[in-house]
Amino acid sequence: MPNILLIKTSSLGDVVHNLPVVSDIVRHVPDAHVDWVVEENYADVPALHPAVEHVIPTALRRWRRRLLAPATWREIARLREAIRRRRYDLVIDTQGLLKSALLAALAAGPSVGQDRTSAREPLAAWFYRRTFRVARDLHAVVRNRELAARALGYPVPVTPPDYGLRVAMNADTAATLPARYAACFHGTSREEKRWRD
């Protein structure tokens, strides 16, 4: 049974966009054990996918504000221990940032990610054992799915993404929703993404 670690730390939309990767993996590698490293504020999101066995929270955003504090270094040591607790057959960094590549390098197992022409931060590619070119003009969901497929050797999915989220609906809830609807998120964690007054 292969052990696979996903690295997609933030932000909320990026974490949600990575959920179909888990569904693809368990569809093509049914005996896989999937863990996920994610920012502590978003740890509940990967935990919603039934195929994610362990969510490993990190606090990179909080730590960078208190990098010299001894408590921060103790937490970093605990994160390193948590990431190395299981031997991984493959560590897939779909984030493509230097910080996520460093997390992947901490894990016990070979890491893969986007090549220097594909990654959001090209320097990240230097930390992976193998890299893959993934077109930058694709939607994030497609990019994530393609990277995982190429890393694990299964065909790049062309099916609609399966986010793995199952919501139990009672008769009242189902009756109030139309057949086609959209869910909109109005909040953001970054100031530059906010609507101007």
mmCIF file of C-alpha atoms in Angstrom:
data_model
loop_
_atom_site.group_PDB
_atom_site.id
_atom_site.type_symbol
_atom_site.label_atom_id
_atom_site.label_comp_id
_atom_site.label_asym_id
_atom_site.label_seq_id
_atom_site.Cartn_x
_atom_site.Cartn_y
_atom_site.Cartn_z
ATOM 1 C CA MET A 1 0.000 0.000 0.000
ATOM 2 C CA PRO A 2 1.638 3.250 -1.074
ATOM 3 C CA ASN A 3 1.831 6.114 1.388
ATOM 4 C CA ILE A 4 1.377 9.482 -0.311
ATOM 5 C CA LEU A 5 1.831 12.918 1.241
ATOM 6 C CA LEU A 6 0.263 15.971 -0.382
ATOM 7 C CA ILE A 7 1.669 19.417 0.273
ATOM 8 C CA LYS A 8 -0.817 22.220 -0.354
ATOM 9 C CA THR A 9 -0.659 24.602 2.563
ATOM 10 C CA SER A 10 -2.817 27.578 1.637
ATOM 11 C CA SER A 11 -4.854 29.611 0.852
ATOM 12 C CA LEU A 12 -8.432 28.437 1.253
ATOM 13 C CA GLY A 13 -9.224 28.398 -2.462
ATOM 14 C CA ASP A 14 -5.966 26.613 -3.275
ATOM 15 C CA VAL A 15 -6.673 23.960 -0.656
ATOM 16 C CA VAL A 16 -10.184 23.393 -2.031
ATOM 17 C CA HIS A 17 -8.739 23.203 -5.565
ATOM 18 C CA ASN A 18 -6.491 20.355 -4.422
ATOM 19 C CA LEU A 19 -9.302 18.109 -3.114
ATOM 20 C CA PRO A 20 -9.900 16.450 -6.534
ATOM 21 C CA VAL A 21 -6.291 15.218 -6.442
ATOM 22 C CA VAL A 22 -7.211 12.971 -3.503
ATOM 23 C CA SER A 23 -10.207 11.537 -5.365
ATOM 24 C CA ASP A 24 -8.073 10.909 -8.450
ATOM 25 C CA ILE A 25 -5.366 9.190 -6.421
ATOM 26 C CA VAL A 26 -7.712 6.783 -4.656
ATOM 27 C CA ARG A 27 -9.503 6.060 -7.953
ATOM 28 C CA HIS A 28 -6.237 5.091 -9.695
ATOM 29 C CA VAL A 29 -4.291 3.787 -6.685
ATOM 30 C CA PRO A 30 -7.103 2.302 -4.560
ATOM 31 C CA ASP A 31 -4.856 1.012 -1.780
ATOM 32 C CA ALA A 32 -3.124 4.393 -1.278
ATOM 33 C CA HIS A 33 -2.878 6.040 2.133
ATOM 34 C CA VAL A 34 -3.097 9.811 1.681
ATOM 35 C CA ASP A 35 -1.885 12.402 4.198
ATOM 36 C CA TRP A 36 -1.870 16.177 3.707
ATOM 37 C CA VAL A 37 0.222 19.080 5.075
ATOM 38 C CA VAL A 38 -1.824 22.290 5.304
ATOM 39 C CA GLU A 39 -1.871 25.595 7.195
ATOM 40 C CA GLU A 40 -3.521 25.210 10.592
ATOM 41 C CA ASN A 41 -6.359 27.610 9.691
ATOM 42 C CA TYR A 42 -7.403 25.384 6.773
ATOM 43 C CA ALA A 43 -6.876 21.956 8.370
ATOM 44 C CA ASP A 44 -10.611 21.266 8.469
ATOM 45 C CA VAL A 45 -10.851 21.345 4.660
ATOM 46 C CA PRO A 46 -8.730 18.291 3.744
ATOM 47 C CA ALA A 47 -10.215 16.508 6.764
ATOM 48 C CA LEU A 48 -13.595 16.679 4.995
ATOM 49 C CA HIS A 49 -12.357 14.320 2.274
ATOM 50 C CA PRO A 50 -12.973 10.743 3.441
ATOM 51 C CA ALA A 51 -9.782 9.445 1.771
ATOM 52 C CA VAL A 52 -7.426 11.769 3.670
ATOM 53 C CA GLU A 53 -6.122 9.738 6.593
ATOM 54 C CA HIS A 54 -3.952 12.273 8.412
ATOM 55 C CA VAL A 55 -3.963 16.047 8.229
ATOM 56 C CA ILE A 56 -0.666 17.540 9.358
ATOM 57 C CA PRO A 57 -1.161 21.204 10.275
ATOM 58 C CA THR A 58 1.619 23.721 9.842
ATOM 59 C CA ALA A 59 1.762 27.323 11.019
ATOM 60 C CA LEU A 60 4.151 28.930 8.537
ATOM 61 C CA ARG A 61 2.098 32.126 8.389
ATOM 62 C CA ARG A 62 2.057 32.511 12.162
ATOM 63 C CA TRP A 63 5.694 31.451 12.592
ATOM 64 C CA ARG A 64 7.122 34.007 10.206
ATOM 65 C CA ARG A 65 5.809 36.759 12.492
ATOM 66 C CA ARG A 66 7.589 35.187 15.500
ATOM 67 C CA LEU A 67 10.518 33.402 13.891
ATOM 68 C CA LEU A 68 12.983 34.112 16.695
ATOM 69 C CA ALA A 69 10.706 32.938 19.501
ATOM 70 C CA PRO A 70 11.774 29.666 21.173
ATOM 71 C CA ALA A 71 8.153 28.459 21.109
ATOM 72 C CA THR A 72 8.153 28.788 17.317
ATOM 73 C CA TRP A 73 11.222 26.562 17.009
ATOM 74 C CA ARG A 74 9.653 23.971 19.303
ATOM 75 C CA GLU A 75 6.578 23.930 17.072
ATOM 76 C CA ILE A 76 8.755 23.593 13.961
ATOM 77 C CA ALA A 77 10.502 20.600 15.557
ATOM 78 C CA ARG A 78 7.103 18.996 16.260
ATOM 79 C CA LEU A 79 6.058 19.601 12.647
ATOM 80 C CA ARG A 80 9.250 17.976 11.373
ATOM 81 C CA GLU A 81 8.579 14.974 13.616
ATOM 82 C CA ALA A 82 4.972 14.717 12.388
ATOM 83 C CA ILE A 83 6.012 14.893 8.716
ATOM 84 C CA ARG A 84 8.664 12.215 9.250
ATOM 85 C CA ARG A 85 6.467 9.909 11.351
ATOM 86 C CA ARG A 86 5.425 7.921 8.284
ATOM 87 C CA ARG A 87 7.706 6.809 5.447
ATOM 88 C CA TYR A 88 6.163 8.059 2.197
ATOM 89 C CA ASP A 89 6.473 6.390 -1.162
ATOM 90 C CA LEU A 90 5.822 9.773 -2.764
ATOM 91 C CA VAL A 91 5.501 13.374 -1.580
ATOM 92 C CA ILE A 92 3.609 15.571 -4.052
ATOM 93 C CA ASP A 93 3.948 19.340 -3.700
ATOM 94 C CA THR A 94 1.209 20.940 -5.782
ATOM 95 C CA GLN A 95 1.828 24.386 -4.261
ATOM 96 C CA GLY A 96 5.059 25.118 -6.145
ATOM 97 C CA LEU A 97 6.434 27.592 -3.630
ATOM 98 C CA LEU A 98 9.768 27.601 -1.840
ATOM 99 C CA LYS A 99 8.054 27.143 1.543
ATOM 100 C CA SER A 100 6.081 24.117 0.327
ATOM 101 C CA ALA A 101 9.152 22.611 -1.369
ATOM 102 C CA LEU A 102 11.044 22.891 1.931
ATOM 103 C CA LEU A 103 8.193 21.099 3.703
ATOM 104 C CA ALA A 104 8.319 18.367 1.057
ATOM 105 C CA ALA A 105 12.077 18.070 1.611
ATOM 106 C CA LEU A 106 11.451 17.489 5.339
ATOM 107 C CA ALA A 107 9.299 14.436 4.643
ATOM 108 C CA ALA A 108 10.657 10.909 4.696
ATOM 109 C CA GLY A 109 10.293 10.028 1.035
ATOM 110 C CA PRO A 110 10.991 11.217 -2.501
ATOM 111 C CA SER A 111 9.321 14.487 -3.447
ATOM 112 C CA VAL A 112 7.962 15.668 -6.762
ATOM 113 C CA GLY A 113 6.679 18.986 -7.999
ATOM 114 C CA GLN A 114 6.465 21.310 -10.930
ATOM 115 C CA ASP A 115 9.601 22.102 -12.914
ATOM 116 C CA ARG A 116 11.197 25.553 -12.791
ATOM 117 C CA THR A 117 9.151 26.794 -15.770
ATOM 118 C CA SER A 118 5.879 25.668 -14.164
ATOM 119 C CA ALA A 119 6.267 26.403 -10.445
ATOM 120 C CA ARG A 120 5.007 29.689 -9.033
ATOM 121 C CA GLU A 121 8.456 30.127 -7.490
ATOM 122 C CA PRO A 122 11.037 28.521 -9.820
ATOM 123 C CA LEU A 123 13.552 28.008 -6.993
ATOM 124 C CA ALA A 124 11.170 25.427 -5.489
ATOM 125 C CA ALA A 125 12.014 22.983 -8.304
ATOM 126 C CA TRP A 126 15.559 22.545 -6.950
ATOM 127 C CA PHE A 127 14.206 20.740 -3.869
ATOM 128 C CA TYR A 128 12.295 17.957 -5.659
ATOM 129 C CA ARG A 129 13.713 14.612 -6.674
ATOM 130 C CA ARG A 130 11.635 14.727 -9.872
ATOM 131 C CA THR A 131 9.867 17.566 -11.619
ATOM 132 C CA PHE A 132 7.164 17.791 -14.237
ATOM 133 C CA ARG A 133 6.224 20.530 -16.641
ATOM 134 C CA VAL A 134 2.616 21.617 -16.155
ATOM 135 C CA ALA A 135 1.257 24.416 -18.336
ATOM 136 C CA ARG A 136 0.828 27.604 -16.320
ATOM 137 C CA ASP A 137 -2.250 28.764 -18.225
ATOM 138 C CA LEU A 138 -4.415 25.881 -16.969
ATOM 139 C CA HIS A 139 -6.907 26.253 -14.141
ATOM 140 C CA ALA A 140 -5.454 25.357 -10.732
ATOM 141 C CA VAL A 141 -7.635 22.247 -10.398
ATOM 142 C CA VAL A 142 -6.412 20.947 -13.755
ATOM 143 C CA ARG A 143 -2.770 21.759 -12.905
ATOM 144 C CA ASN A 144 -2.985 19.904 -9.581
ATOM 145 C CA ARG A 145 -4.664 16.876 -11.120
ATOM 146 C CA GLU A 146 -2.153 16.742 -13.975
ATOM 147 C CA LEU A 147 0.847 16.923 -11.649
ATOM 148 C CA ALA A 148 -0.450 14.084 -9.466
ATOM 149 C CA ALA A 149 -1.321 11.929 -12.482
ATOM 150 C CA ARG A 150 2.085 12.364 -14.036
ATOM 151 C CA ALA A 151 3.846 11.752 -10.723
ATOM 152 C CA LEU A 152 1.927 8.526 -10.071
ATOM 153 C CA GLY A 153 1.861 7.342 -13.687
ATOM 154 C CA TYR A 154 -1.864 7.243 -14.375
ATOM 155 C CA PRO A 155 -3.617 9.032 -17.274
ATOM 156 C CA VAL A 156 -4.340 12.718 -16.745
ATOM 157 C CA PRO A 157 -8.030 12.804 -15.777
ATOM 158 C CA VAL A 158 -10.498 14.395 -18.164
ATOM 159 C CA THR A 159 -13.512 13.673 -15.979
ATOM 160 C CA PRO A 160 -15.165 16.454 -13.966
ATOM 161 C CA PRO A 161 -13.340 17.008 -10.666
ATOM 162 C CA ASP A 162 -14.604 15.084 -7.643
ATOM 163 C CA TYR A 163 -13.993 17.156 -4.515
ATOM 164 C CA GLY A 164 -14.854 14.221 -2.275
ATOM 165 C CA LEU A 165 -17.290 16.249 -0.227
ATOM 166 C CA ARG A 166 -20.506 14.523 0.724
ATOM 167 C CA VAL A 167 -23.226 16.572 2.338
ATOM 168 C CA ALA A 168 -26.075 14.822 4.071
ATOM 169 C CA MET A 169 -29.299 16.479 3.025
ATOM 170 C CA ASN A 170 -32.623 16.061 4.683
ATOM 171 C CA ALA A 171 -35.927 16.476 2.853
ATOM 172 C CA ASP A 172 -36.230 20.160 3.836
ATOM 173 C CA THR A 173 -32.747 21.078 2.565
ATOM 174 C CA ALA A 174 -33.128 19.194 -0.705
ATOM 175 C CA ALA A 175 -36.481 20.832 -1.389
ATOM 176 C CA THR A 176 -35.078 24.356 -1.126
ATOM 177 C CA LEU A 177 -32.150 23.906 -3.508
ATOM 178 C CA PRO A 178 -32.630 24.120 -7.267
ATOM 179 C CA ALA A 179 -31.115 21.430 -9.486
ATOM 180 C CA ARG A 180 -28.298 23.813 -10.455
ATOM 181 C CA TYR A 181 -26.855 26.254 -7.915
ATOM 182 C CA ALA A 182 -23.571 27.915 -6.995
ATOM 183 C CA ALA A 183 -21.883 28.515 -3.655
ATOM 184 C CA CYS A 184 -19.971 31.785 -3.301
ATOM 185 C CA PHE A 185 -17.328 32.692 -0.729
ATOM 186 C CA HIS A 186 -17.088 36.379 0.020
ATOM 187 C CA GLY A 187 -14.092 36.378 2.364
ATOM 188 C CA THR A 188 -10.360 36.281 1.742
ATOM 189 C CA SER A 189 -7.208 36.079 3.811
ATOM 190 C CA ARG A 190 -5.194 38.501 1.674
ATOM 191 C CA GLU A 191 -5.789 42.235 1.626
ATOM 192 C CA GLU A 192 -5.080 42.590 -2.114
ATOM 193 C CA LYS A 193 -7.985 40.239 -2.898
ATOM 194 C CA ARG A 194 -10.572 42.334 -1.054
ATOM 195 C CA TRP A 195 -13.113 44.539 -2.845
ATOM 196 C CA ARG A 196 -12.284 48.207 -2.672
ATOM 197 C CA ASP A 197 -14.736 50.494 -0.854
#
